[in-house]
Short mmCIF file of C-alpha atoms in Angstrom, two decimals:
data_model
loop_
_atom_site.label_atom_id
_atom_site.label_comp_id
_atom_site.label_asym_id
_atom_site.label_seq_id
_atom_site.Cartn_x
_atom_site.Cartn_y
_atom_site.Cartn_z
CA MET A 86 6.74 -5.33 -50.68
CA PHE A 87 7.04 -1.67 -51.34
CA MET A 88 5.86 0.58 -48.60
CA ARG A 89 5.89 4.29 -48.61
CA ILE A 90 7.61 6.03 -45.70
CA ASN A 91 4.32 7.68 -44.96
CA ASP A 92 2.59 4.35 -44.42
CA LEU A 93 5.32 3.12 -42.15
CA ASP A 94 5.12 6.28 -40.15
CA ARG A 95 1.42 5.94 -39.75
CA LEU A 96 1.91 2.39 -38.58
CA PHE A 97 4.32 3.51 -35.89
CA GLY A 98 1.97 6.28 -34.88
CA THR A 99 -0.81 3.80 -34.30
CA MET A 100 1.50 1.59 -32.34
CA SER A 101 2.52 4.39 -30.02
CA LEU A 102 -1.13 5.29 -29.49
CA LEU A 103 -1.79 1.72 -28.47
CA GLN A 104 1.23 1.79 -26.20
CA LYS A 105 -0.14 4.88 -24.52
CA LYS A 106 -3.50 3.27 -24.01
CA LEU A 107 -1.83 0.28 -22.41
CA ASP A 108 0.23 2.51 -20.16
CA ASN A 109 -2.92 4.19 -18.91
CA LEU A 110 -4.71 0.95 -18.30
CA ASN A 111 -3.87 0.86 -14.63
CA SER A 112 -5.16 4.32 -13.87
CA ASP A 113 -8.27 3.87 -15.98
CA TYR A 114 -9.26 0.65 -14.33
CA GLY A 115 -7.61 1.12 -10.97
CA GLN A 116 -9.18 -1.96 -9.49
CA SER A 117 -7.04 -4.26 -11.54
CA TYR A 118 -4.10 -2.99 -9.57
CA GLY A 119 -4.03 -5.65 -6.90
CA TYR A 120 -2.25 -4.46 -3.84
CA LYS A 121 -1.67 -6.59 -0.85
CA TRP A 122 0.87 -6.85 1.81
CA GLU A 123 2.11 -10.31 1.26
CA VAL A 124 4.60 -12.12 3.29
CA GLU A 125 4.73 -15.04 0.87
CA GLY A 126 7.02 -13.04 -1.34
CA ASN A 127 9.18 -12.69 1.76
CA SER A 128 9.94 -9.06 1.13
CA PRO A 129 8.08 -5.93 2.05
CA ARG A 130 7.76 -3.20 -0.54
CA THR A 131 10.38 -0.50 -0.19
CA ASN A 132 11.26 2.90 -1.55
CA LEU A 133 14.74 4.33 -1.72
CA TYR A 134 15.29 8.05 -1.94
CA LYS A 135 18.50 9.96 -2.27
CA ASN A 136 18.45 13.08 -0.24
CA GLY A 137 21.73 14.96 -0.27
CA ASP A 138 23.98 13.29 2.28
CA ASN A 139 21.37 10.74 3.28
CA PHE A 140 19.62 7.75 1.86
CA GLU A 141 16.03 7.35 2.93
CA ILE A 142 14.45 3.94 2.88
CA TYR A 143 10.76 3.44 3.48
CA ALA A 144 9.35 -0.04 3.96
CA GLU A 145 5.77 -1.18 4.34
CA VAL A 146 5.50 -3.22 7.50
CA PRO A 147 1.87 -3.14 8.64
CA GLY A 148 1.05 -4.73 11.96
CA ILE A 149 4.66 -5.31 12.95
CA GLY A 150 5.88 -3.98 16.26
CA LYS A 151 9.35 -2.57 16.68
CA ASP A 152 10.43 -5.62 18.66
CA ASP A 153 9.71 -7.82 15.68
CA LEU A 154 11.95 -5.89 13.31
CA ASN A 155 15.69 -6.20 12.89
CA ILE A 156 17.90 -3.97 10.82
CA LYS A 157 21.48 -4.87 10.03
CA ILE A 158 23.97 -2.62 8.31
CA GLN A 159 27.45 -3.34 7.16
CA GLY A 160 29.18 -0.94 4.83
CA ASN A 161 26.72 -0.56 2.00
CA TYR A 162 24.80 -3.71 2.79
CA LEU A 163 21.45 -3.34 4.53
CA GLU A 164 19.21 -6.11 5.72
CA ILE A 165 15.71 -5.76 7.12
CA THR A 166 14.29 -8.87 8.71
CA GLY A 167 11.27 -9.45 10.85
CA THR A 168 8.28 -11.55 11.69
CA ARG A 169 4.63 -10.78 11.47
CA ASN A 170 2.68 -12.65 14.07
CA SER A 171 -0.91 -13.61 13.62
CA ASP A 172 -3.26 -11.27 15.44
CA ALA A 173 -6.15 -13.70 15.26
CA PRO A 174 -8.20 -13.36 18.42
CA GLU A 175 -9.02 -16.34 20.60
CA GLY A 176 -12.41 -17.93 20.45
CA TYR A 177 -13.45 -16.42 17.14
CA LYS A 178 -14.63 -18.16 14.03
CA THR A 179 -12.56 -17.26 10.99
CA HIS A 180 -14.33 -16.03 7.89
CA LYS A 181 -11.51 -14.70 5.80
CA ILE A 182 -7.75 -14.50 6.06
CA GLU A 183 -5.91 -12.50 3.47
CA ARG A 184 -3.20 -10.89 5.53
CA GLY A 185 -0.10 -12.98 5.38
CA ILE A 186 1.94 -13.87 8.42
CA GLY A 187 5.39 -15.21 8.96
CA ALA A 188 8.99 -14.19 8.68
CA PHE A 189 10.36 -11.98 5.97
CA SER A 190 13.67 -10.50 4.99
CA ARG A 191 14.92 -8.07 2.47
CA SER A 192 18.44 -7.01 1.77
CA PHE A 193 19.90 -4.27 -0.35
CA THR A 194 23.20 -3.10 -1.59
CA LEU A 195 23.10 0.64 -1.24
CA PRO A 196 24.72 2.84 -3.85
CA ALA A 197 27.32 3.99 -1.31
CA ASP A 198 28.65 3.16 2.15
CA VAL A 199 26.67 4.48 5.08
CA ASP A 200 27.72 5.54 8.54
CA SER A 201 26.07 2.79 10.53
CA SER A 202 26.41 4.62 13.85
CA LYS A 203 24.22 7.48 12.66
CA VAL A 204 21.42 5.51 11.09
CA GLU A 205 17.99 6.43 12.38
CA ALA A 206 14.99 4.17 12.18
CA THR A 207 11.41 5.20 12.91
CA LEU A 208 8.34 3.06 12.80
CA LYS A 209 5.14 4.98 12.19
CA ASP A 210 1.70 3.86 11.03
CA GLY A 211 3.01 0.61 9.64
CA ILE A 212 5.84 2.14 7.66
CA LEU A 213 9.48 1.88 8.60
CA TYR A 214 11.44 5.04 7.85
CA LEU A 215 15.21 4.65 7.71
CA THR A 216 17.57 7.57 7.42
CA LEU A 217 21.04 6.43 6.43
CA PRO A 218 23.74 9.09 6.33
CA LYS A 219 26.44 8.41 3.79
CA SER A 220 29.85 7.76 5.27
CA GLU A 221 32.38 10.58 5.09
CA ALA A 222 34.32 8.85 2.35
CA ALA A 223 31.23 8.53 0.17
CA LYS A 224 30.08 12.14 0.54
CA PRO A 225 30.69 14.48 -2.31
CA LYS A 226 33.68 16.72 -1.73
CA LYS A 227 34.29 20.17 -2.96
CA ILE A 228 37.76 20.75 -4.22
CA THR A 229 39.08 24.25 -4.39
CA VAL A 230 41.39 25.14 -7.17
CA SER A 231 44.58 26.62 -5.86
CA MET B 68 3.60 12.65 -39.63
CA ASP B 69 2.25 15.98 -38.48
CA LYS B 70 -1.25 14.64 -38.42
CA ASN B 71 -0.26 11.72 -36.26
CA GLN B 72 1.52 13.90 -33.79
CA GLU B 73 -1.53 16.09 -33.59
CA ILE B 74 -3.70 13.16 -32.68
CA THR B 75 -1.27 12.06 -30.00
CA LYS B 76 -1.14 15.53 -28.54
CA ARG B 77 -4.89 15.87 -28.43
CA GLU B 78 -5.06 12.54 -26.67
CA ASP B 79 -2.77 13.82 -23.96
CA LYS B 80 -4.76 16.98 -23.51
CA ASN B 81 -8.11 15.32 -23.37
CA ILE B 82 -7.40 12.90 -20.61
CA GLU B 83 -9.39 14.00 -17.64
CA LYS B 84 -7.43 13.44 -14.53
CA THR B 85 -10.19 13.10 -12.01
CA ARG B 86 -8.43 10.57 -9.85
CA GLU B 87 -4.75 10.97 -9.29
CA LEU B 88 -4.45 8.22 -6.75
CA TYR B 89 -4.28 4.54 -7.30
CA GLU B 90 -7.12 2.63 -5.78
CA ALA B 91 -6.01 -0.41 -3.91
CA ILE B 92 -7.84 -3.13 -2.13
CA PRO B 93 -6.54 -3.68 1.37
CA ALA B 94 -6.06 -7.24 2.58
CA VAL B 95 -8.47 -8.07 5.39
CA ASP B 96 -9.05 -10.73 7.98
CA ILE B 97 -12.59 -11.28 9.25
CA TYR B 98 -13.45 -13.07 12.46
CA GLU B 99 -16.71 -13.60 14.24
CA ASN B 100 -17.87 -14.74 17.61
CA GLU B 101 -21.21 -14.63 19.38
CA ASP B 102 -20.90 -10.98 20.33
CA GLU B 103 -19.22 -9.30 17.43
CA ILE B 104 -17.60 -9.39 14.02
CA LEU B 105 -13.98 -8.34 13.86
CA LEU B 106 -12.35 -6.92 10.77
CA HIS B 107 -8.62 -6.30 10.44
CA ALA B 108 -7.37 -4.42 7.41
CA ASP B 109 -3.78 -3.67 6.38
CA MET B 110 -3.41 0.01 5.59
CA PRO B 111 0.25 0.86 6.04
CA GLY B 112 1.05 4.55 6.05
CA VAL B 113 -2.49 5.78 6.47
CA VAL B 114 -3.03 8.17 9.36
CA LYS B 115 -6.13 8.24 11.52
CA ASP B 116 -7.53 11.43 10.02
CA ASP B 117 -7.45 10.06 6.49
CA ILE B 118 -9.52 6.99 7.20
CA SER B 119 -13.24 6.94 6.82
CA VAL B 120 -15.51 4.10 7.78
CA ASN B 121 -19.12 4.31 6.70
CA ILE B 122 -21.98 1.98 7.33
CA ASP B 123 -24.98 2.74 5.27
CA ASN B 124 -27.87 0.50 4.40
CA GLY B 125 -26.05 -2.72 5.09
CA THR B 126 -22.85 -1.71 3.33
CA LEU B 127 -19.67 -1.05 5.18
CA SER B 128 -17.21 0.99 3.19
CA LEU B 129 -13.62 1.60 4.15
CA SER B 130 -11.47 4.28 2.65
CA GLY B 131 -7.99 5.32 3.62
CA VAL B 132 -5.70 7.71 1.82
CA ARG B 133 -1.97 7.36 2.15
CA LYS B 134 0.13 10.46 1.73
CA LEU B 135 3.82 9.83 1.88
CA ALA B 136 6.15 12.70 2.44
CA SER B 137 8.52 11.84 -0.35
CA LYS B 138 11.98 13.16 0.04
CA GLY B 139 14.60 13.66 -2.57
CA LEU B 140 15.15 11.68 -5.68
CA ALA B 141 13.73 8.19 -5.87
CA ASN B 142 16.14 5.42 -6.74
CA TRP B 143 13.28 3.02 -6.67
CA GLU B 144 9.72 3.34 -5.54
CA GLU B 145 7.64 0.22 -5.04
CA PHE B 146 4.81 1.88 -3.18
CA SER B 147 3.41 5.36 -3.33
CA ASP B 148 0.42 7.45 -2.41
CA LEU B 149 -2.79 5.59 -2.88
CA GLU B 150 -6.30 5.17 -1.65
CA TYR B 151 -7.35 1.96 0.02
CA ILE B 152 -10.96 1.25 -0.83
CA ARG B 153 -13.06 -1.75 0.00
CA SER B 154 -16.68 -2.35 0.84
CA PHE B 155 -18.46 -5.22 2.52
CA SER B 156 -22.03 -6.23 3.09
CA VAL B 157 -22.78 -6.35 6.76
CA PRO B 158 -25.79 -8.08 8.24
CA GLN B 159 -28.57 -5.87 9.54
CA THR B 160 -28.00 -7.32 12.97
CA ILE B 161 -24.94 -5.13 13.52
CA ASP B 162 -25.43 -2.44 16.11
CA VAL B 163 -24.24 0.51 14.05
CA GLU B 164 -24.17 2.84 17.05
CA LYS B 165 -21.58 0.76 18.84
CA VAL B 166 -19.12 0.12 16.03
CA ASP B 167 -15.63 0.78 17.23
CA ALA B 168 -12.45 1.31 15.19
CA GLU B 169 -8.82 1.45 16.16
CA LEU B 170 -5.70 2.02 14.12
CA LYS B 171 -2.34 0.69 15.19
CA ASP B 172 0.85 0.13 13.21
CA GLY B 173 -1.00 0.58 9.94
CA VAL B 174 -3.64 -2.01 10.75
CA LEU B 175 -7.25 -0.92 11.08
CA ARG B 176 -9.28 -3.00 13.50
CA LEU B 177 -13.04 -2.72 13.39
CA HIS B 178 -15.29 -4.14 16.04
CA LEU B 179 -18.83 -4.61 14.81
CA PRO B 180 -20.96 -5.65 17.77
CA LYS B 181 -24.13 -7.59 17.17
CA SER B 182 -27.31 -6.13 18.51
CA GLU B 183 -28.84 -7.78 21.56
CA ALA B 184 -31.69 -9.22 19.56
CA ALA B 185 -29.30 -11.04 17.23
CA LYS B 186 -27.24 -12.76 19.87
CA PRO B 187 -27.82 -16.45 20.32
CA ARG B 188 -30.00 -17.20 23.27
CA GLN B 189 -30.18 -20.26 25.35
CA ILE B 190 -33.77 -21.29 25.72
CA GLU B 191 -34.75 -22.84 28.90
CA ILE B 192 -37.00 -25.82 28.70
CA LYS B 193 -39.75 -25.84 31.25
CA THR B 194 -41.00 -29.08 32.54
CA ALA B 195 -44.69 -29.24 32.61
#
């Protein structure tokens, strides 16, 4: 079938409009964005930022004390494991339980080796903040031209 | 082609960005005993000052805004700033004055005590 370029173009235009609408769906109807801390998936949500000589990792770990978290680093391999214990009080009737409990683990391969002796970990308001300095070998080096 | 692009552009311009944050529903656990109702809600990353708990006309509404201090370039980002919103119907027997809230490790714990009148009472049987 013969189609003019113009028609085709209009078709693509419509398609990209639709695409845009779909992209905005989440923000238009925010409620559809289900968001739960689930242990069933066995991995907390994390963010990884690159910040000059450091990597920063944030992980969502609500209701987990620092004694229940373990962090293991070897070269560029990082593993976060832990357990969330039930905080159900004694002698109460249960109406609803949505917050998952149990053990979880998550491991990453970082983009570069880190200096494991200088890693800092902070737990604040249910978020684990990890600062991982890159090892000397992995840091960018400035080379002067002689 | 020009016309299409114009439409697309207008679309971009016209979007009113009234809410920048995602709304999320926090996961909750609810327990009850004779004296109170307990509500635990997961709100990781929300600080005390950004949480509001309102009880009005039998509706308990929770809201917590998470503001992450993002640093550097994100390699991946699975969670971000958002607002936790959820509301519940609470029975009228809750003593609103005595509601107590605590926040620890990103978990909000609400104690909703029942008013004296609503507590179960043992009734003594008198022998005639």
